[in-house]
CHARMM-style PDB file with segment names, atoms N, HN, CA, C and O in Angstrom:
ATOM      1  N   UNK     1     179.514 132.635  75.812  1.00  0.00      PROA
ATOM      2  CA  UNK     1     180.922 132.926  76.039  1.00  0.00      PROA
ATOM      3  C   UNK     1     181.241 132.987  77.526  1.00  0.00      PROA
ATOM      4  O   UNK     1     182.310 132.554  77.957  1.00  0.00      PROA
ATOM      5  N   UNK     2     180.316 133.523  78.302  1.00  0.00      PROA
ATOM      6  HN  UNK     2     179.448 133.874  77.952  1.00  0.00      PROA
ATOM      7  CA  UNK     2     180.571 133.664  79.733  1.00  0.00      PROA
ATOM      8  C   UNK     2     180.623 132.318  80.449  1.00  0.00      PROA
ATOM      9  O   UNK     2     181.129 132.236  81.568  1.00  0.00      PROA
ATOM     10  N   UNK     3     180.114 131.275  79.828  1.00  0.00      PROA
ATOM     11  HN  UNK     3     179.703 131.341  78.919  1.00  0.00      PROA
ATOM     12  CA  UNK     3     180.146 129.944  80.435  1.00  0.00      PROA
ATOM     13  C   UNK     3     181.263 129.085  79.851  1.00  0.00      PROA
ATOM     14  O   UNK     3     181.277 127.868  80.033  1.00  0.00      PROA
ATOM     15  N   UNK     4     182.188 129.715  79.157  1.00  0.00      PROA
ATOM     16  HN  UNK     4     182.177 130.704  79.009  1.00  0.00      PROA
ATOM     17  CA  UNK     4     183.429 129.088  78.677  1.00  0.00      PROA
ATOM     18  C   UNK     4     183.194 127.864  77.789  1.00  0.00      PROA
ATOM     19  O   UNK     4     183.936 126.885  77.856  1.00  0.00      PROA
ATOM     20  N   UNK     5     182.167 127.935  76.969  1.00  0.00      PROA
ATOM     21  HN  UNK     5     181.564 128.731  76.915  1.00  0.00      PROA
ATOM     22  CA  UNK     5     181.930 126.864  76.006  1.00  0.00      PROA
ATOM     23  C   UNK     5     181.252 125.631  76.569  1.00  0.00      PROA
ATOM     24  O   UNK     5     181.159 124.618  75.876  1.00  0.00      PROA
ATOM     25  N   UNK     6     180.773 125.687  77.809  1.00  0.00      PROA
ATOM     26  HN  UNK     6     180.849 126.510  78.372  1.00  0.00      PROA
ATOM     27  CA  UNK     6     180.091 124.533  78.396  1.00  0.00      PROA
ATOM     28  C   UNK     6     178.672 124.438  77.850  1.00  0.00      PROA
ATOM     29  O   UNK     6     177.825 125.283  78.138  1.00  0.00      PROA
ATOM     30  N   UNK     7     178.426 123.397  77.057  1.00  0.00      PROA
ATOM     31  HN  UNK     7     179.114 122.711  76.823  1.00  0.00      PROA
ATOM     32  CA  UNK     7     177.105 123.227  76.464  1.00  0.00      PROA
ATOM     33  C   UNK     7     176.059 122.963  77.541  1.00  0.00      PROA
ATOM     34  O   UNK     7     174.949 123.491  77.474  1.00  0.00      PROA
ATOM     35  N   UNK     8     176.410 122.148  78.531  1.00  0.00      PROA
ATOM     36  HN  UNK     8     177.311 121.719  78.585  1.00  0.00      PROA
ATOM     37  CA  UNK     8     175.451 121.812  79.583  1.00  0.00      PROA
ATOM     38  C   UNK     8     175.062 123.037  80.400  1.00  0.00      PROA
ATOM     39  O   UNK     8     173.875 123.268  80.635  1.00  0.00      PROA
ATOM     40  N   UNK     9     176.027 123.815  80.831  1.00  0.00      PROA
ATOM     41  HN  UNK     9     176.991 123.628  80.640  1.00  0.00      PROA
ATOM     42  CA  UNK     9     175.733 125.006  81.631  1.00  0.00      PROA
ATOM     43  C   UNK     9     174.992 126.053  80.803  1.00  0.00      PROA
ATOM     44  O   UNK     9     174.099 126.732  81.309  1.00  0.00      PROA
ATOM     45  N   UNK    10     175.364 126.182  79.536  1.00  0.00      PROA
ATOM     46  HN  UNK    10     176.090 125.631  79.125  1.00  0.00      PROA
ATOM     47  CA  UNK    10     174.678 127.132  78.661  1.00  0.00      PROA
ATOM     48  C   UNK    10     173.228 126.710  78.452  1.00  0.00      PROA
ATOM     49  O   UNK    10     172.320 127.540  78.502  1.00  0.00      PROA
ATOM     50  N   UNK    11     173.015 125.419  78.219  1.00  0.00      PROA
ATOM     51  HN  UNK    11     173.752 124.745  78.178  1.00  0.00      PROA
ATOM     52  CA  UNK    11     171.655 124.909  78.028  1.00  0.00      PROA
ATOM     53  C   UNK    11     170.802 125.168  79.266  1.00  0.00      PROA
ATOM     54  O   UNK    11     169.646 125.576  79.153  1.00  0.00      PROA
ATOM     55  N   UNK    12     171.367 124.935  80.433  1.00  0.00      PROA
ATOM     56  HN  UNK    12     172.306 124.604  80.524  1.00  0.00      PROA
ATOM     57  CA  UNK    12     170.634 125.182  81.673  1.00  0.00      PROA
ATOM     58  C   UNK    12     170.304 126.659  81.817  1.00  0.00      PROA
ATOM     59  O   UNK    12     169.181 127.013  82.176  1.00  0.00      PROA
ATOM     60  N   UNK    13     171.271 127.520  81.540  1.00  0.00      PROA
ATOM     61  HN  UNK    13     172.183 127.232  81.248  1.00  0.00      PROA
ATOM     62  CA  UNK    13     171.065 128.969  81.671  1.00  0.00      PROA
ATOM     63  C   UNK    13     169.997 129.478  80.701  1.00  0.00      PROA
ATOM     64  O   UNK    13     169.239 130.390  81.031  1.00  0.00      PROA
ATOM     65  N   UNK    14     169.941 128.885  79.504  1.00  0.00      PROA
ATOM     66  HN  UNK    14     170.557 128.145  79.236  1.00  0.00      PROA
ATOM     67  CA  UNK    14     168.983 129.323  78.487  1.00  0.00      PROA
ATOM     68  C   UNK    14     167.657 128.566  78.547  1.00  0.00      PROA
ATOM     69  O   UNK    14     166.676 128.965  77.919  1.00  0.00      PROA
ATOM     70  N   UNK    15     167.638 127.476  79.305  1.00  0.00      PROA
ATOM     71  HN  UNK    15     168.435 127.152  79.815  1.00  0.00      PROA
ATOM     72  CA  UNK    15     166.423 126.676  79.396  1.00  0.00      PROA
ATOM     73  C   UNK    15     166.129 125.888  78.139  1.00  0.00      PROA
ATOM     74  O   UNK    15     164.968 125.674  77.791  1.00  0.00      PROA
ATOM     75  N   UNK    16     167.190 125.451  77.448  1.00  0.00      PROA
ATOM     76  HN  UNK    16     168.133 125.625  77.731  1.00  0.00      PROA
ATOM     77  CA  UNK    16     167.026 124.660  76.224  1.00  0.00      PROA
ATOM     78  C   UNK    16     167.873 123.392  76.333  1.00  0.00      PROA
ATOM     79  O   UNK    16     168.693 123.266  77.242  1.00  0.00      PROA
ATOM     80  N   UNK    17     167.677 122.465  75.414  1.00  0.00      PROA
ATOM     81  HN  UNK    17     167.011 122.567  74.675  1.00  0.00      PROA
ATOM     82  CA  UNK    17     168.411 121.204  75.417  1.00  0.00      PROA
ATOM     83  C   UNK    17     169.861 121.438  74.996  1.00  0.00      PROA
ATOM     84  O   UNK    17     170.151 122.323  74.192  1.00  0.00      PROA
ATOM     85  N   UNK    18     170.765 120.630  75.552  1.00  0.00      PROA
ATOM     86  HN  UNK    18     170.530 119.911  76.206  1.00  0.00      PROA
ATOM     87  CA  UNK    18     172.191 120.796  75.231  1.00  0.00      PROA
ATOM     88  C   UNK    18     172.471 120.581  73.743  1.00  0.00      PROA
ATOM     89  O   UNK    18     173.379 121.208  73.197  1.00  0.00      PROA
ATOM     90  N   UNK    19     171.711 119.707  73.077  1.00  0.00      PROA
ATOM     91  HN  UNK    19     170.973 119.198  73.521  1.00  0.00      PROA
ATOM     92  CA  UNK    19     171.920 119.499  71.644  1.00  0.00      PROA
ATOM     93  C   UNK    19     171.549 120.743  70.840  1.00  0.00      PROA
ATOM     94  O   UNK    19     172.158 121.018  69.807  1.00  0.00      PROA
ATOM     95  N   UNK    20     170.561 121.490  71.305  1.00  0.00      PROA
ATOM     96  HN  UNK    20     170.066 121.267  72.144  1.00  0.00      PROA
ATOM     97  CA  UNK    20     170.188 122.745  70.651  1.00  0.00      PROA
ATOM     98  C   UNK    20     171.336 123.731  70.760  1.00  0.00      PROA
ATOM     99  O   UNK    20     171.665 124.422  69.795  1.00  0.00      PROA
ATOM    100  N   UNK    21     171.947 123.796  71.938  1.00  0.00      PROA
ATOM    101  HN  UNK    21     171.681 123.235  72.722  1.00  0.00      PROA
ATOM    102  CA  UNK    21     173.110 124.675  72.135  1.00  0.00      PROA
ATOM    103  C   UNK    21     174.231 124.254  71.195  1.00  0.00      PROA
ATOM    104  O   UNK    21     174.833 125.091  70.523  1.00  0.00      PROA
ATOM    105  N   UNK    22     174.512 122.948  71.151  1.00  0.00      PROA
ATOM    106  HN  UNK    22     174.023 122.268  71.697  1.00  0.00      PROA
ATOM    107  CA  UNK    22     175.588 122.441  70.292  1.00  0.00      PROA
ATOM    108  C   UNK    22     175.337 122.802  68.837  1.00  0.00      PROA
ATOM    109  O   UNK    22     176.250 123.244  68.139  1.00  0.00      PROA
ATOM    110  N   UNK    23     174.102 122.615  68.374  1.00  0.00      PROA
ATOM    111  HN  UNK    23     173.361 122.256  68.941  1.00  0.00      PROA
ATOM    112  CA  UNK    23     173.769 122.928  66.983  1.00  0.00      PROA
ATOM    113  C   UNK    23     173.914 124.418  66.696  1.00  0.00      PROA
ATOM    114  O   UNK    23     174.423 124.803  65.644  1.00  0.00      PROA
ATOM    115  N   UNK    24     173.473 125.249  67.620  1.00  0.00      PROA
ATOM    116  HN  UNK    24     173.059 124.936  68.475  1.00  0.00      PROA
ATOM    117  CA  UNK    24     173.567 126.697  67.415  1.00  0.00      PROA
ATOM    118  C   UNK    24     175.015 127.168  67.420  1.00  0.00      PROA
ATOM    119  O   UNK    24     175.400 128.006  66.604  1.00  0.00      PROA
ATOM    120  N   UNK    25     175.816 126.635  68.334  1.00  0.00      PROA
ATOM    121  HN  UNK    25     175.504 125.955  68.997  1.00  0.00      PROA
ATOM    122  CA  UNK    25     177.230 127.018  68.395  1.00  0.00      PROA
ATOM    123  C   UNK    25     177.947 126.565  67.126  1.00  0.00      PROA
ATOM    124  O   UNK    25     178.776 127.294  66.582  1.00  0.00      PROA
ATOM    125  N   UNK    26     177.627 125.370  66.660  1.00  0.00      PROA
ATOM    126  HN  UNK    26     176.954 124.777  67.101  1.00  0.00      PROA
ATOM    127  CA  UNK    26     178.221 124.865  65.418  1.00  0.00      PROA
ATOM    128  C   UNK    26     177.852 125.767  64.248  1.00  0.00      PROA
ATOM    129  O   UNK    26     178.696 126.074  63.406  1.00  0.00      PROA
ATOM    130  N   UNK    27     176.594 126.190  64.193  1.00  0.00      PROA
ATOM    131  HN  UNK    27     175.908 125.940  64.877  1.00  0.00      PROA
ATOM    132  CA  UNK    27     176.129 127.081  63.112  1.00  0.00      PROA
ATOM    133  C   UNK    27     176.816 128.443  63.188  1.00  0.00      PROA
ATOM    134  O   UNK    27     177.255 128.975  62.168  1.00  0.00      PROA
ATOM    135  N   UNK    28     176.909 129.004  64.385  1.00  0.00      PROA
ATOM    136  HN  UNK    28     176.552 128.572  65.213  1.00  0.00      PROA
ATOM    137  CA  UNK    28     177.579 130.297  64.563  1.00  0.00      PROA
ATOM    138  C   UNK    28     179.039 130.190  64.159  1.00  0.00      PROA
ATOM    139  O   UNK    28     179.570 131.077  63.490  1.00  0.00      PROA
ATOM    140  N   UNK    29     179.686 129.109  64.564  1.00  0.00      PROA
ATOM    141  HN  UNK    29     179.254 128.389  65.107  1.00  0.00      PROA
ATOM    142  CA  UNK    29     181.086 128.896  64.208  1.00  0.00      PROA
ATOM    143  C   UNK    29     181.261 128.838  62.690  1.00  0.00      PROA
ATOM    144  O   UNK    29     182.219 129.395  62.154  1.00  0.00      PROA
ATOM    145  N   UNK    30     180.343 128.171  62.001  1.00  0.00      PROA
ATOM    146  HN  UNK    30     179.565 127.719  62.436  1.00  0.00      PROA
ATOM    147  CA  UNK    30     180.412 128.084  60.537  1.00  0.00      PROA
ATOM    148  C   UNK    30     180.174 129.446  59.896  1.00  0.00      PROA
ATOM    149  O   UNK    30     180.869 129.819  58.950  1.00  0.00      PROA
ATOM    150  N   UNK    31     179.192 130.192  60.408  1.00  0.00      PROA
ATOM    151  HN  UNK    31     178.627 129.890  61.176  1.00  0.00      PROA
ATOM    152  CA  UNK    31     178.903 131.516  59.849  1.00  0.00      PROA
ATOM    153  C   UNK    31     180.072 132.477  60.036  1.00  0.00      PROA
ATOM    154  O   UNK    31     180.365 133.290  59.159  1.00  0.00      PROA
ATOM    155  N   UNK    32     180.735 132.378  61.183  1.00  0.00      PROA
ATOM    156  HN  UNK    32     180.498 131.717  61.895  1.00  0.00      PROA
ATOM    157  CA  UNK    32     181.885 133.249  61.456  1.00  0.00      PROA
ATOM    158  C   UNK    32     183.179 132.709  60.856  1.00  0.00      PROA
ATOM    159  O   UNK    32     184.201 133.394  60.838  1.00  0.00      PROA
ATOM    160  N   UNK    33     183.122 131.463  60.363  1.00  0.00      PROA
ATOM    161  HN  UNK    33     182.291 130.906  60.379  1.00  0.00      PROA
ATOM    162  CA  UNK    33     184.300 130.797  59.810  1.00  0.00      PROA
ATOM    163  C   UNK    33     185.457 130.835  60.805  1.00  0.00      PROA
ATOM    164  O   UNK    33     186.573 131.234  60.474  1.00  0.00      PROA
ATOM    165  N   UNK    34     185.158 130.407  62.037  1.00  0.00      PROA
ATOM    166  HN  UNK    34     184.251 130.082  62.305  1.00  0.00      PROA
ATOM    167  CA  UNK    34     186.165 130.409  63.089  1.00  0.00      PROA
ATOM    168  C   UNK    34     185.924 129.250  64.048  1.00  0.00      PROA
ATOM    169  O   UNK    34     184.842 128.665  64.065  1.00  0.00      PROA
ATOM    170  N   UNK    35     186.924 128.925  64.837  1.00  0.00      PROA
ATOM    171  HN  UNK    35     187.804 129.401  64.824  1.00  0.00      PROA
ATOM    172  CA  UNK    35     186.859 127.823  65.790  1.00  0.00      PROA
ATOM    173  C   UNK    35     186.509 128.366  67.171  1.00  0.00      PROA
ATOM    174  O   UNK    35     187.368 128.923  67.855  1.00  0.00      PROA
ATOM    175  N   UNK    36     185.265 128.209  67.580  1.00  0.00      PROA
ATOM    176  HN  UNK    36     184.567 127.757  67.025  1.00  0.00      PROA
ATOM    177  CA  UNK    36     184.838 128.727  68.876  1.00  0.00      PROA
ATOM    178  C   UNK    36     185.307 127.854  70.040  1.00  0.00      PROA
ATOM    179  O   UNK    36     185.059 128.190  71.198  1.00  0.00      PROA
ATOM    180  N   UNK    37     185.978 126.744  69.749  1.00  0.00      PROA
ATOM    181  HN  UNK    37     186.180 126.472  68.808  1.00  0.00      PROA
ATOM    182  CA  UNK    37     186.596 125.945  70.806  1.00  0.00      PROA
ATOM    183  C   UNK    37     187.940 126.535  71.218  1.00  0.00      PROA
ATOM    184  O   UNK    37     188.484 126.182  72.265  1.00  0.00      PROA
ATOM    185  N   UNK    38     188.472 127.431  70.397  1.00  0.00      PROA
ATOM    186  HN  UNK    38     188.031 127.718  69.546  1.00  0.00      PROA
ATOM    187  CA  UNK    38     189.753 128.080  70.683  1.00  0.00      PROA
ATOM    188  C   UNK    38     189.527 129.197  71.708  1.00  0.00      PROA
ATOM    189  O   UNK    38     188.778 130.136  71.440  1.00  0.00      PROA
ATOM    190  N   UNK    39     190.168 129.105  72.879  1.00  0.00      PROA
ATOM    191  HN  UNK    39     190.777 128.342  73.097  1.00  0.00      PROA
ATOM    192  CA  UNK    39     189.957 130.127  73.909  1.00  0.00      PROA
ATOM    193  C   UNK    39     190.344 131.534  73.458  1.00  0.00      PROA
ATOM    194  O   UNK    39     189.719 132.507  73.881  1.00  0.00      PROA
ATOM    195  N   UNK    40     191.356 131.655  72.613  1.00  0.00      PROA
ATOM    196  HN  UNK    40     191.863 130.865  72.269  1.00  0.00      PROA
ATOM    197  CA  UNK    40     191.760 132.976  72.121  1.00  0.00      PROA
ATOM    198  C   UNK    40     190.675 133.587  71.236  1.00  0.00      PROA
ATOM    199  O   UNK    40     190.413 134.788  71.302  1.00  0.00      PROA
ATOM    200  N   UNK    41     190.053 132.759  70.418  1.00  0.00      PROA
ATOM    201  HN  UNK    41     190.266 131.783  70.364  1.00  0.00      PROA
ATOM    202  CA  UNK    41     188.959 133.226  69.555  1.00  0.00      PROA
ATOM    203  C   UNK    41     187.781 133.664  70.416  1.00  0.00      PROA
ATOM    204  O   UNK    41     187.178 134.707  70.163  1.00  0.00      PROA
ATOM    205  N   UNK    42     187.451 132.865  71.437  1.00  0.00      PROA
ATOM    206  HN  UNK    42     187.941 132.017  71.642  1.00  0.00      PROA
ATOM    207  CA  UNK    42     186.345 133.232  72.327  1.00  0.00      PROA
ATOM    208  C   UNK    42     186.630 134.539  73.052  1.00  0.00      PROA
ATOM    209  O   UNK    42     185.729 135.355  73.243  1.00  0.00      PROA
ATOM    210  N   UNK    43     187.886 134.739  73.458  1.00  0.00      PROA
ATOM    211  HN  UNK    43     188.618 134.075  73.303  1.00  0.00      PROA
ATOM    212  CA  UNK    43     188.254 135.976  74.142  1.00  0.00      PROA
ATOM    213  C   UNK    43     188.078 137.176  73.210  1.00  0.00      PROA
ATOM    214  O   UNK    43     187.515 138.194  73.614  1.00  0.00      PROA
ATOM    215  N   UNK    44     188.551 137.066  71.974  1.00  0.00      PROA
ATOM    216  HN  UNK    44     189.009 136.240  71.646  1.00  0.00      PROA
ATOM    217  CA  UNK    44     188.402 138.158  71.010  1.00  0.00      PROA
ATOM    218  C   UNK    44     186.930 138.465  70.750  1.00  0.00      PROA
ATOM    219  O   UNK    44     186.538 139.629  70.680  1.00  0.00      PROA
ATOM    220  N   UNK    45     186.125 137.430  70.609  1.00  0.00      PROA
ATOM    221  HN  UNK    45     186.444 136.483  70.666  1.00  0.00      PROA
ATOM    222  CA  UNK    45     184.697 137.618  70.387  1.00  0.00      PROA
ATOM    223  C   UNK    45     184.041 138.261  71.604  1.00  0.00      PROA
ATOM    224  O   UNK    45     183.186 139.134  71.458  1.00  0.00      PROA
ATOM    225  N   UNK    46     184.432 137.840  72.795  1.00  0.00      PROA
ATOM    226  HN  UNK    46     185.127 137.131  72.914  1.00  0.00      PROA
ATOM    227  CA  UNK    46     183.889 138.421  74.029  1.00  0.00      PROA
ATOM    228  C   UNK    46     184.188 139.914  74.085  1.00  0.00      PROA
ATOM    229  O   UNK    46     183.302 140.717  74.377  1.00  0.00      PROA
ATOM    230  N   UNK    47     185.454 140.292  73.801  1.00  0.00      PROA
ATOM    231  HN  UNK    47     186.174 139.640  73.564  1.00  0.00      PROA
ATOM    232  CA  UNK    47     185.813 141.713  73.811  1.00  0.00      PROA
ATOM    233  C   UNK    47     185.035 142.492  72.750  1.00  0.00      PROA
ATOM    234  O   UNK    47     184.582 143.608  73.007  1.00  0.00      PROA
ATOM    235  N   UNK    48     184.881 141.917  71.577  1.00  0.00      PROA
ATOM    236  HN  UNK    48     185.249 141.011  71.368  1.00  0.00      PROA
ATOM    237  CA  UNK    48     184.136 142.593  70.507  1.00  0.00      PROA
ATOM    238  C   UNK    48     182.682 142.813  70.915  1.00  0.00      PROA
ATOM    239  O   UNK    48     182.130 143.891  70.697  1.00  0.00      PROA
ATOM    240  N   UNK    49     182.070 141.802  71.502  1.00  0.00      PROA
ATOM    241  HN  UNK    49     182.519 140.926  71.680  1.00  0.00      PROA
ATOM    242  CA  UNK    49     180.678 141.939  71.932  1.00  0.00      PROA
ATOM    243  C   UNK    49     180.533 142.933  73.077  1.00  0.00      PROA
ATOM    244  O   UNK    49     179.553 143.676  73.129  1.00  0.00      PROA
ATOM    245  N   UNK    50     181.490 142.956  73.987  1.00  0.00      PROA
ATOM    246  HN  UNK    50     182.286 142.352  73.945  1.00  0.00      PROA
ATOM    247  CA  UNK    50     181.463 143.937  75.084  1.00  0.00      PROA
ATOM    248  C   UNK    50     181.587 145.353  74.534  1.00  0.00      PROA
ATOM    249  O   UNK    50     180.910 146.270  74.999  1.00  0.00      PROA
ATOM    250  N   UNK    51     182.448 145.522  73.551  1.00  0.00      PROA
ATOM    251  HN  UNK    51     182.998 144.778  73.173  1.00  0.00      PROA
ATOM    252  CA  UNK    51     182.631 146.840  72.945  1.00  0.00      PROA
ATOM    253  C   UNK    51     181.339 147.296  72.275  1.00  0.00      PROA
ATOM    254  O   UNK    51     180.925 148.445  72.431  1.00  0.00      PROA
ATOM    255  N   UNK    52     180.709 146.402  71.536  1.00  0.00      PROA
ATOM    256  HN  UNK    52     181.045 145.469  71.410  1.00  0.00      PROA
ATOM    257  CA  UNK    52     179.442 146.740  70.882  1.00  0.00      PROA
ATOM    258  C   UNK    52     178.352 147.042  71.904  1.00  0.00      PROA
ATOM    259  O   UNK    52     177.545 147.951  71.711  1.00  0.00      PROA
ATOM    260  N   UNK    53     178.331 146.283  72.983  1.00  0.00      PROA
ATOM    261  HN  UNK    53     178.986 145.544  73.140  1.00  0.00      PROA
ATOM    262  CA  UNK    53     177.318 146.469  74.018  1.00  0.00      PROA
ATOM    263  C   UNK    53     177.442 147.833  74.695  1.00  0.00      PROA
ATOM    264  O   UNK    53     176.445 148.419  75.116  1.00  0.00      PROA
ATOM    265  N   UNK    54     178.647 148.320  74.793  1.00  0.00      PROA
ATOM    266  HN  UNK    54     179.457 147.844  74.451  1.00  0.00      PROA
ATOM    267  CA  UNK    54     178.883 149.617  75.431  1.00  0.00      PROA
ATOM    268  C   UNK    54     178.739 150.775  74.460  1.00  0.00      PROA
ATOM    269  O   UNK    54     178.781 151.936  74.867  1.00  0.00      PROA
ATOM    270  N   UNK    55     178.572 150.472  73.188  1.00  0.00      PROA
ATOM    271  HN  UNK    55     178.538 149.529  72.858  1.00  0.00      PROA
ATOM    272  CA  UNK    55     178.410 151.525  72.197  1.00  0.00      PROA
ATOM    273  C   UNK    55     179.705 152.221  71.840  1.00  0.00      PROA
ATOM    274  O   UNK    55     179.688 153.298  71.244  1.00  0.00      PROA
ATOM    275  N   UNK    56     180.828 151.618  72.197  1.00  0.00      PROA
ATOM    276  HN  UNK    56     180.841 150.743  72.681  1.00  0.00      PROA
ATOM    277  CA  UNK    56     182.128 152.194  71.893  1.00  0.00      PROA
ATOM    278  C   UNK    56     182.561 151.735  70.508  1.00  0.00      PROA
ATOM    279  O   UNK    56     182.584 150.535  70.238  1.00  0.00      PROA
ATOM    280  N   UNK    57     182.902 152.666  69.629  1.00  0.00      PROA
ATOM    281  HN  UNK    57     182.883 153.641  69.848  1.00  0.00      PROA
ATOM    282  CA  UNK    57     183.354 152.248  68.299  1.00  0.00      PROA
ATOM    283  C   UNK    57     184.691 151.522  68.390  1.00  0.00      PROA
ATOM    284  O   UNK    57     185.557 151.916  69.172  1.00  0.00      PROA
ATOM    285  N   UNK    58     184.870 150.467  67.599  1.00  0.00      PROA
ATOM    286  HN  UNK    58     184.167 150.146  66.964  1.00  0.00      PROA
ATOM    287  CA  UNK    58     186.140 149.745  67.607  1.00  0.00      PROA
ATOM    288  C   UNK    58     187.278 150.633  67.118  1.00  0.00      PROA
ATOM    289  O   UNK    58     187.084 151.510  66.276  1.00  0.00      PROA
ATOM    290  N   UNK    59     188.455 150.390  67.657  1.00  0.00      PROA
ATOM    291  HN  UNK    59     188.612 149.677  68.341  1.00  0.00      PROA
ATOM    292  CA  UNK    59     189.642 151.185  67.288  1.00  0.00      PROA
ATOM    293  C   UNK    59     190.195 150.746  65.958  1.00  0.00      PROA
ATOM    294  OT1 UNK    59     191.189 151.300  65.490  1.00  0.00      PROA
TER     295      UNK     59
END
């Protein structure tokens, strides 16, 4: 999420092939039944993950 959906930059950051990133993002998108190409969806997911990371219960 922090790399704004860039498969190439994400692959470099994780040290994996860009196709692996694409496959994983596609799988996550299917599991969540949402469009991770939508910036609004990515923003909501980013906030949710930040909230969980801080241990703050959702409102």
